[in-house]
Coordinates of C-alpha atoms and ligand atoms in Angstrom, one line a residue:
X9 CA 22.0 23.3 -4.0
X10 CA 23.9 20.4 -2.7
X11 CA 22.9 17.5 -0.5
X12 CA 25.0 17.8 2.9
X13 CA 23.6 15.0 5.0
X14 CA 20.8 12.4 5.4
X15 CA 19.6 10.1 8.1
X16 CA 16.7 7.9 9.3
X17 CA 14.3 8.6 12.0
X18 CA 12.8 5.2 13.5
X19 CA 9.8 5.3 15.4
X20 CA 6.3 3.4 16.4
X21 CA 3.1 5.2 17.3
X22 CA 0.3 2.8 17.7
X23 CA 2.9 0.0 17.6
X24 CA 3.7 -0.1 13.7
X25 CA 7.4 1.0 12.7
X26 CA 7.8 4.1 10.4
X27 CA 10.9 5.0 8.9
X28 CA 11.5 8.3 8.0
X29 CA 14.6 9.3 5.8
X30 CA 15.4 13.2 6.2
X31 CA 17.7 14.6 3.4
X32 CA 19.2 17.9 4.4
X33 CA 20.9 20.5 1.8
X34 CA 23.3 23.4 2.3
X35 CA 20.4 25.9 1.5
X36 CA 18.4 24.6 5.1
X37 CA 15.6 23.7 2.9
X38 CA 15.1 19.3 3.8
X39 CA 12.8 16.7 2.5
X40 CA 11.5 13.6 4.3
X41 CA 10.6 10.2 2.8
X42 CA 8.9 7.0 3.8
X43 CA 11.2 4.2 3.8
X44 CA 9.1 1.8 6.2
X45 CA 8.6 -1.9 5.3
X46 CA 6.5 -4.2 7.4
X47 CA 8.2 -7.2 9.2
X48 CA 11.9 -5.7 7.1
X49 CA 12.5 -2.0 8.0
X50 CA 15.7 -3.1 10.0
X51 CA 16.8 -4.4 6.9
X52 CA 16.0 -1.1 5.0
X53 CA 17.2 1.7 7.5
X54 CA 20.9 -0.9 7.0
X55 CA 20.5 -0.5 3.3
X56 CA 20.3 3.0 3.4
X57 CA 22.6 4.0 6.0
X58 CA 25.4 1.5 5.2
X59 CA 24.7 1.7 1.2
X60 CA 23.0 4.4 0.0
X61 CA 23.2 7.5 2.1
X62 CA 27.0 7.9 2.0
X63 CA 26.7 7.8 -1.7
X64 CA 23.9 11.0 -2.0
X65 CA 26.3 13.8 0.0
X66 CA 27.5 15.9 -2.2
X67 CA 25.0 15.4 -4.8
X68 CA 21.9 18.3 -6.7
X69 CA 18.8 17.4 -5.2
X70 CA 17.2 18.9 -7.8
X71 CA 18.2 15.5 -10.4
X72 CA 15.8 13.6 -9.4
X73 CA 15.3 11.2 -12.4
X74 CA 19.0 10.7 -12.8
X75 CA 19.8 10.1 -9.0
X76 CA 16.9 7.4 -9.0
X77 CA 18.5 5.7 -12.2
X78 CA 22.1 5.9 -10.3
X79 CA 20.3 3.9 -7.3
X80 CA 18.1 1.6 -10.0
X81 CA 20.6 1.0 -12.6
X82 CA 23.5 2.0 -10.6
X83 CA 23.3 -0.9 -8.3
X84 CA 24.0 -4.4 -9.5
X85 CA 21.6 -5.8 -7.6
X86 CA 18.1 -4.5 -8.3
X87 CA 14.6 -4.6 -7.6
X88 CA 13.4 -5.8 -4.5
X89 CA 11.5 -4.6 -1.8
X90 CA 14.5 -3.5 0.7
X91 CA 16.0 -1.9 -2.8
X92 CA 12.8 0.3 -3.6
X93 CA 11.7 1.2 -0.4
X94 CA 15.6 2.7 -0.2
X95 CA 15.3 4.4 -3.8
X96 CA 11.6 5.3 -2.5
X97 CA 12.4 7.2 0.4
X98 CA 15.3 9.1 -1.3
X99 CA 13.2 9.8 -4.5
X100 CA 10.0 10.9 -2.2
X101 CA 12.4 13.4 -0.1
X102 CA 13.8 14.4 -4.2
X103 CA 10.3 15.4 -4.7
X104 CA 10.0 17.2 -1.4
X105 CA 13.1 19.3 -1.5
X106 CA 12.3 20.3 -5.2
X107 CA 9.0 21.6 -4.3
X108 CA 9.8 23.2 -0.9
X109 CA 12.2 25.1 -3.1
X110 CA 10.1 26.1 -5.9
X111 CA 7.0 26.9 -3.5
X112 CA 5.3 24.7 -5.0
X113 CA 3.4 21.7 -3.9
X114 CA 4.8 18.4 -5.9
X115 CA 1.1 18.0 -7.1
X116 CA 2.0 20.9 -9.2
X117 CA 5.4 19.9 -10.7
X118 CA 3.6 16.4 -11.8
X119 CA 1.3 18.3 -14.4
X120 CA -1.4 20.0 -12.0
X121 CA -4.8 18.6 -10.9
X122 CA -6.5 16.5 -13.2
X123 CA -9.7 15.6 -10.3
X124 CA -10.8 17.1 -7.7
X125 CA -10.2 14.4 -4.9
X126 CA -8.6 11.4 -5.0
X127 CA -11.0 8.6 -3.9
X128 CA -10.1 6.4 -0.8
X129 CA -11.6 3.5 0.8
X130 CA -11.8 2.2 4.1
X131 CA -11.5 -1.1 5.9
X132 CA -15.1 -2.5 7.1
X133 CA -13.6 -5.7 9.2
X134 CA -15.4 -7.9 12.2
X135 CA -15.4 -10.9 13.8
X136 CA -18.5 -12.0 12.1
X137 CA -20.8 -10.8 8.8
X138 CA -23.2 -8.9 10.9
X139 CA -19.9 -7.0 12.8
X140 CA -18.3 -6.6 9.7
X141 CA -21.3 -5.0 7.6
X142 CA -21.9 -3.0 11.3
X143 CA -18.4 -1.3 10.4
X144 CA -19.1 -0.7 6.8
X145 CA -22.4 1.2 7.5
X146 CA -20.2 3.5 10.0
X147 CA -17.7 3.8 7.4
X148 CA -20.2 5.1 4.8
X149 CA -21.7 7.4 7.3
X150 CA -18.5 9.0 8.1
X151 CA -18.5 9.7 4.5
X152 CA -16.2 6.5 2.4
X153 CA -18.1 5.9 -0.6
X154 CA -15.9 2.6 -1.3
X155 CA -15.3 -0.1 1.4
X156 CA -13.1 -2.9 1.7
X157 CA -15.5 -5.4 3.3
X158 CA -13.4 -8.4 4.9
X159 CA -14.8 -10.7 7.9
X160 CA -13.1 -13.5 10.3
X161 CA -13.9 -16.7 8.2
X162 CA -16.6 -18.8 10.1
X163 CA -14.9 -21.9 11.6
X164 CA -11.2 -20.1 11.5
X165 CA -10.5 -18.4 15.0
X166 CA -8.2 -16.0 13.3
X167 CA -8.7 -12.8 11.6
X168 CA -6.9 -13.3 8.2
X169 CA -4.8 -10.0 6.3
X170 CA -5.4 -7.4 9.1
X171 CA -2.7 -6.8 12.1
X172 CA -3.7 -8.4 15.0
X173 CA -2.8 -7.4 18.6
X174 CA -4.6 -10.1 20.4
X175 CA -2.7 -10.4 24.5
X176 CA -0.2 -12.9 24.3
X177 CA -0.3 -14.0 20.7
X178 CA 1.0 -10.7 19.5
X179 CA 3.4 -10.6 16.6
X180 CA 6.0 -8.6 18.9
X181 CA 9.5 -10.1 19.2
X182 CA 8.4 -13.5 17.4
X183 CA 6.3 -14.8 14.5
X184 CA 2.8 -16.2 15.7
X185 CA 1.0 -18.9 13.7
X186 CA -2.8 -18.0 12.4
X187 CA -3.4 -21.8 12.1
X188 CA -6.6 -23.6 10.7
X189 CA -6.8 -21.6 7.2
X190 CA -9.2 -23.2 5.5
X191 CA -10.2 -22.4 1.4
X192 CA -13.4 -23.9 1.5
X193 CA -14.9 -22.7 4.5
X194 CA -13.5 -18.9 2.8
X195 CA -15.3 -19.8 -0.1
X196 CA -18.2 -21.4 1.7
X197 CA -18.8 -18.3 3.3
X198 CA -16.9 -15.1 1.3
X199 CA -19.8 -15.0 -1.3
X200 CA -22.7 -14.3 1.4
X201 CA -21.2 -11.8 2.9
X202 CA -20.4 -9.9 -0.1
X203 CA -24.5 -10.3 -1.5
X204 CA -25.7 -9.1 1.6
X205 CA -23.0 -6.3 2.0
X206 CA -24.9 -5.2 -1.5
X207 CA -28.5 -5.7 -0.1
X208 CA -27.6 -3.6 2.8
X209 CA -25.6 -0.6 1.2
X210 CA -27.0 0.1 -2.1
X211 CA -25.4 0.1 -5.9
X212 CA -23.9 3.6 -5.2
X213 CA -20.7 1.9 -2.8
X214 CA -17.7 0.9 -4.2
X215 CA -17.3 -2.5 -2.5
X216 CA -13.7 -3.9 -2.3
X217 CA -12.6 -7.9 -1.1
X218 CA -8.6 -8.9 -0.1
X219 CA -8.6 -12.4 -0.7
X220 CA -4.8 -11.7 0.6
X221 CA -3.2 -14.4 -1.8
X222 CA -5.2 -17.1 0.0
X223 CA -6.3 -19.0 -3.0
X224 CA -5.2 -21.0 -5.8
X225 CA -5.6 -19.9 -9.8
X226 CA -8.9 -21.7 -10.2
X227 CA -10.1 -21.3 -6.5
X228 CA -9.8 -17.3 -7.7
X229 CA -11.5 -17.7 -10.5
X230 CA -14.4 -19.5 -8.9
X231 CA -14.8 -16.5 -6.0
X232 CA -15.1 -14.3 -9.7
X233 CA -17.4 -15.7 -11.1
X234 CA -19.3 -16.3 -7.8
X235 CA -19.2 -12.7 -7.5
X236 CA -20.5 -11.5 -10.8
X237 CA -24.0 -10.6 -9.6
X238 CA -22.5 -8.5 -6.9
X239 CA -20.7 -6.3 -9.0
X240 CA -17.3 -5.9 -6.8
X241 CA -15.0 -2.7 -7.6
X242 CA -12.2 -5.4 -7.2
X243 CA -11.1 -8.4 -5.8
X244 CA -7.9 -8.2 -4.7
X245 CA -4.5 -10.5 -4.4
X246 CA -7.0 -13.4 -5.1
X247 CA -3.6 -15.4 -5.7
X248 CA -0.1 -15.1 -5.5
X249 CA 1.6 -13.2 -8.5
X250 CA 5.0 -13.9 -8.7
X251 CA 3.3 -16.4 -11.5
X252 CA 1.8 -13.7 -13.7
X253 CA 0.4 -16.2 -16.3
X254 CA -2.3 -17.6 -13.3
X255 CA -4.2 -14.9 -13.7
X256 CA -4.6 -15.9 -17.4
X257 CA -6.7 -18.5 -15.8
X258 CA -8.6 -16.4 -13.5
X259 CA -9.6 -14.0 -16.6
X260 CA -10.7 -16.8 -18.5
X261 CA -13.6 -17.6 -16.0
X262 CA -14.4 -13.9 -14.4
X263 CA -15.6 -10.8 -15.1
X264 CA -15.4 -9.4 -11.6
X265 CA -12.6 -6.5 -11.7
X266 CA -8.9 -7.5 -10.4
X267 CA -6.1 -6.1 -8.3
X268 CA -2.8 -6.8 -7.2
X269 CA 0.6 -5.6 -6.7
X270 CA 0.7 -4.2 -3.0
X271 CA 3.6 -6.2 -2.4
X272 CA 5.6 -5.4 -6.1
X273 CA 8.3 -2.9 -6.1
X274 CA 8.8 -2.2 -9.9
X275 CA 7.0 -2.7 -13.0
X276 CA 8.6 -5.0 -14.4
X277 CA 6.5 -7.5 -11.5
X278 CA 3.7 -6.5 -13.5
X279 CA 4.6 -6.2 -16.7
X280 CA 2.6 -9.0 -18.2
X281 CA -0.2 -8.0 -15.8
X282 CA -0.7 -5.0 -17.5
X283 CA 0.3 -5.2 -21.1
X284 CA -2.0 -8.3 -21.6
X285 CA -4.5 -6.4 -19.4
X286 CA -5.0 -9.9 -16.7
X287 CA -5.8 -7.3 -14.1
X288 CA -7.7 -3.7 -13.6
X289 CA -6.1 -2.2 -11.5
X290 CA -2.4 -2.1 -9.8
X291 CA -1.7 -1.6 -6.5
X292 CA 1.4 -0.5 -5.8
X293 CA 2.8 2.4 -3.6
X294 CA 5.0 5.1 -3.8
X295 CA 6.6 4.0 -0.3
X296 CA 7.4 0.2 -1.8
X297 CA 7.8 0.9 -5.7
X298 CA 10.5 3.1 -6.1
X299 CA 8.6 6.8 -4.7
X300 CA 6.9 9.1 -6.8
X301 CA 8.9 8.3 -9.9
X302 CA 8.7 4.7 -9.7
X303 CA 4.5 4.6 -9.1
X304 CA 4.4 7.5 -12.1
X305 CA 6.4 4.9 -14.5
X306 CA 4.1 1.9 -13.7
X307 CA 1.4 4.4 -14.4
X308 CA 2.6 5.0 -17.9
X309 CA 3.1 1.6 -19.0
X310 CA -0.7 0.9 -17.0
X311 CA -2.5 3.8 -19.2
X312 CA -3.0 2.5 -22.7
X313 CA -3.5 -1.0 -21.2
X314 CA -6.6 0.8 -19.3
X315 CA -4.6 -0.5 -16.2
X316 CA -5.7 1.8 -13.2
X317 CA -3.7 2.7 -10.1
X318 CA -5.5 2.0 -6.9
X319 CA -2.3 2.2 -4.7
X320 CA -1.7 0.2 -1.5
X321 CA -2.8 2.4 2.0
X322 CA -2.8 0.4 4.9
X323 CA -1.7 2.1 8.0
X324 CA 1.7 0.3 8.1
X325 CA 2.7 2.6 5.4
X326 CA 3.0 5.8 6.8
X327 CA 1.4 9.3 6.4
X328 CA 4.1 10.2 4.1
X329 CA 3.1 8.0 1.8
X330 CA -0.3 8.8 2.1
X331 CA 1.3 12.3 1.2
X332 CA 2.8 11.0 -2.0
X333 CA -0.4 9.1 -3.2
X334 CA -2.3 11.9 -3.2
X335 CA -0.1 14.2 -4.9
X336 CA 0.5 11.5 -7.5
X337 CA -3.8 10.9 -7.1
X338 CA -4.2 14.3 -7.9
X339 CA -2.6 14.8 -11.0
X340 CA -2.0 11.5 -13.0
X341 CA -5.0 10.4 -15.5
X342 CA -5.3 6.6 -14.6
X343 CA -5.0 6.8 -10.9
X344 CA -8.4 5.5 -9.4
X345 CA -8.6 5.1 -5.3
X346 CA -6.0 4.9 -2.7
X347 CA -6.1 2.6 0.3
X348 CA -7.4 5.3 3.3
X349 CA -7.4 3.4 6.3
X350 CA -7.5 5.4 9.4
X351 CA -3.9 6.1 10.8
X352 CA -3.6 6.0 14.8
X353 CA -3.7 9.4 16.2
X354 CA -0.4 9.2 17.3
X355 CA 1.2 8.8 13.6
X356 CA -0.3 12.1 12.6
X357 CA 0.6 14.0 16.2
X358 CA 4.7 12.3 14.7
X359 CA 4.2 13.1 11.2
X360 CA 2.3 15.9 10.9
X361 CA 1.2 16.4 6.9
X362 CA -1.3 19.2 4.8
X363 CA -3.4 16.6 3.4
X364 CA -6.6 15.6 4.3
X365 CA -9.3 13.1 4.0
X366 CA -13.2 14.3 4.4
X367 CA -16.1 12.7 2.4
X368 CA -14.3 10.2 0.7
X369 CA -11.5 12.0 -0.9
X370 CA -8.0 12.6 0.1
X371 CA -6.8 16.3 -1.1
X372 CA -2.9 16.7 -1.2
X373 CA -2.9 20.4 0.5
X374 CA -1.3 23.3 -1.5
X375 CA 1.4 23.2 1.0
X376 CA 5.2 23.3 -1.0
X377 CA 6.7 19.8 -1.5
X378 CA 4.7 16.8 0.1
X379 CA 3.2 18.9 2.7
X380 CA 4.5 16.7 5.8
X381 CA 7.1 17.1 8.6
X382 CA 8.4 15.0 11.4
X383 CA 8.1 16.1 14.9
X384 CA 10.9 14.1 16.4
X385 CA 10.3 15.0 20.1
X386 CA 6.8 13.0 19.4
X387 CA 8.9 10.3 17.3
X388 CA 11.3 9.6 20.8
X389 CA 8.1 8.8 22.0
X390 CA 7.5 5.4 20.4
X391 CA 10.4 3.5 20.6
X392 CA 11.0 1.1 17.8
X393 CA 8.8 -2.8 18.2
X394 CA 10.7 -5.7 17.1
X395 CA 7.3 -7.5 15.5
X396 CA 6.5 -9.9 12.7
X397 CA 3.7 -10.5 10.2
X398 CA 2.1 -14.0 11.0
X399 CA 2.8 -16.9 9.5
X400 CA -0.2 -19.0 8.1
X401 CA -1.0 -22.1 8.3
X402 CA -3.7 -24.7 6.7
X403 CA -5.6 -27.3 8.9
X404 CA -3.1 -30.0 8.5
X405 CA -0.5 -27.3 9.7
X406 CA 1.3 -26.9 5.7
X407 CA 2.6 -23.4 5.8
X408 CA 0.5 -21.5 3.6
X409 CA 0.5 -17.7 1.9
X410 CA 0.2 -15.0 4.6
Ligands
CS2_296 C1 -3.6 -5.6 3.3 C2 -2.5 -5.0 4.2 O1 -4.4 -3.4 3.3 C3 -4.2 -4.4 2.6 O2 -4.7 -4.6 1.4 O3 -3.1 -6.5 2.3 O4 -3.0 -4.8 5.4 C4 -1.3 -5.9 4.3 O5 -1.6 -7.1 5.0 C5 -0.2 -5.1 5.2 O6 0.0 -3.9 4.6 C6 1.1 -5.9 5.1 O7 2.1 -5.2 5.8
MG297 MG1 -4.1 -6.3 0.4

């Protein structure tokens, strides 16, 4: 089998960008891949069609490993989050050719089921603590058993880490400022909301917090400790990482459960992370890390370090690498929860897939390869959105960590 041609398919349903890389063969047998990147895609669909495309025709399909070490070693340049989502669209479409051509789901090819579901967990978020813990009592009745709980800070207008469409101060064609983040009243207020979120639901949900890198090394480990009696199943990006050695500070004052990593795109981001075991779990994807053989080496070096992979899910990564996390979920030991927040119905009516999400637990599908497809009469629909993340600001208007 050879590869003959491969292109990208831009489209927005709901508003958020997916990129879809198709890689066709001479044997009519295709395989898709995410390669959408919030706020950058432009800058990944360039990479790919002006870098790395030209350089796959011709190639087997079925070397997976050694055409995603030509891309990672084979480029002087690497890392990156334009670099891996490129290498992670091409490696996830690998992975889907392979098992479209074996009849046999990629779940399979990775070593077979080692669970029976792969947890998720879903977003409970409001303007206020009674709105937000409204949304997390609908979210356990429709059947999540762990819930990110994350409310609008009291005395900040803005929602803080969540896509906001709000008329007028949309992210579409320009940056908009959240202005007025403010720590203290975060802190002020973050460990109320999580005490009573365990008053009201019980010690049987898995409760979840995205500090989304708002606070400072000691600031992080304060909110930790604060939330000891709560017993969270993480706190997560309570600081920026690019400074791995800051969360030897954090560790030193918490016992509450860490993660972070949703925006690292190899291991070596995390390597101290993990080998000195300064967080719990990592949260990288297969759309930003490099595909299914990129999130399957961070899981190896994450194993023995009794890392666990709770992989990034929010619904600006598409369904295809929903796709991938579950057949990764399914079948690798130290895999723990994936990020299931509800996808417009529009991205699954563009990107129709075999897996499914009911009580909790995604399930892959025993469909052959990653179970998805693209209908690109529905894609024409949703023309792409030139839009940006925010940018944030503190009180005194410094620019601070979105
Ligand atoms: C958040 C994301 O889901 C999360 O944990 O951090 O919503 C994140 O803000 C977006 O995916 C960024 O594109
Ligand atoms: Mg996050």
């Amino acid at each position: 089998m050879r590869i003959t041609g491969a292109r990208v398919i831009v489209t927005a349903p709901g508003g958020l960008n997916f990129l879809t890389l198709r890689i066709d063969t001479d044997e009519g047998i295709y395989g898709l891949g995410d390669a959408s990147l919030f706020g950058r895609e432009m800058a990944v669909k360039a990479c790919l069609e002006d870098h790395i495309l030209p350089s796959l025709i011709g190639l087997d399909p079925a070397r997976i490993e050694d055409t995603w070490q030509m891309l990672y070693r084979g480029v002087y340049w690497r890392r990156g989050p334009i670099n891996m989502t490129c290498i992670a669209a091409v490696d996830m479409a690998l992975w889907d050719i392979k098992g479209k051509a074996l009849n046999t789901p990629v779940w399979n090819l990775l070593g077979g089921r080692c669970r029976e579901g792969v947890m998720g967990y879903g977003h409970a978020s409001g303007r206020s603590a009674a709105e937000t813990l409204e949304n997390a009592h609908a979210a356990i009745e429709s059947g999540y058993r762990a819930v990110r709980i994350q409310s609008r800070v009291p005395g900040i207008e803005d929602m803080y880490g969540v896509p906001r469409s709000a008329p007028g101060r949309d992210s579409i064609g320009s940056p908009w400022t959240e202005p007025g983040w403010s720590s203290a009243k975060y802190l002020a207020s973050t460990p109320g909301l999580l005490e009573e979120a365990r008053r009201q639901l019980g010690d049987d949900i898995h409760l979840l917090h995205d500090s989304h890198h708002r606070l400072t090394p000691i600031e992080a480990g304060w909110l930790g400790k604060a939330l000891e009696g709560v017993r969270m199943f993480w706190l997560e990006d309570a600081t920026p990482a690019e400074n791995q050695a800051s969360f030897r500070l954090i560790r030193q004052h918490t016992t509450t459960p860490l993660a972070v990593g949703e925006v690292f795109n190899t291991v070596y981001d995390a390597l101290a992370l993990i080998t000195e075991q300064l967080i719990d779990y990592i949260r990288t994807s297969a759309g930003h890390a490099g595909g299914i053989t990129g999130l399957r080496k961070i899981a190896a070096v994450a194993e023995p370090h009794n890392v666990r992979l709770g992989c990034h899910g929010a619904i600006d990564l598409s369904p295809i690498t929903v796709a991938a996390a579950a057949h990764v979920g399914i079948s690798t030991h130290n895999f723990a929860v994936v990020e299931a927040q509800q996808h417009f119905t529009e991205s699954h009516e563009v990107i129709p897939h075999a897996w499914t999400f009911a009580d909790g637990y995604l399930q892959p599908g025993d469909a052959p390869g990653l179970g998805v497809d693209i209908d690109e009469a529905e894609a024409a629909r949703y023309p792409y959105v030139h839009r940006y993340a925010p940018y944030a600001r503190l009180e005194d208007g410094t620019l601070w960590n979105y």
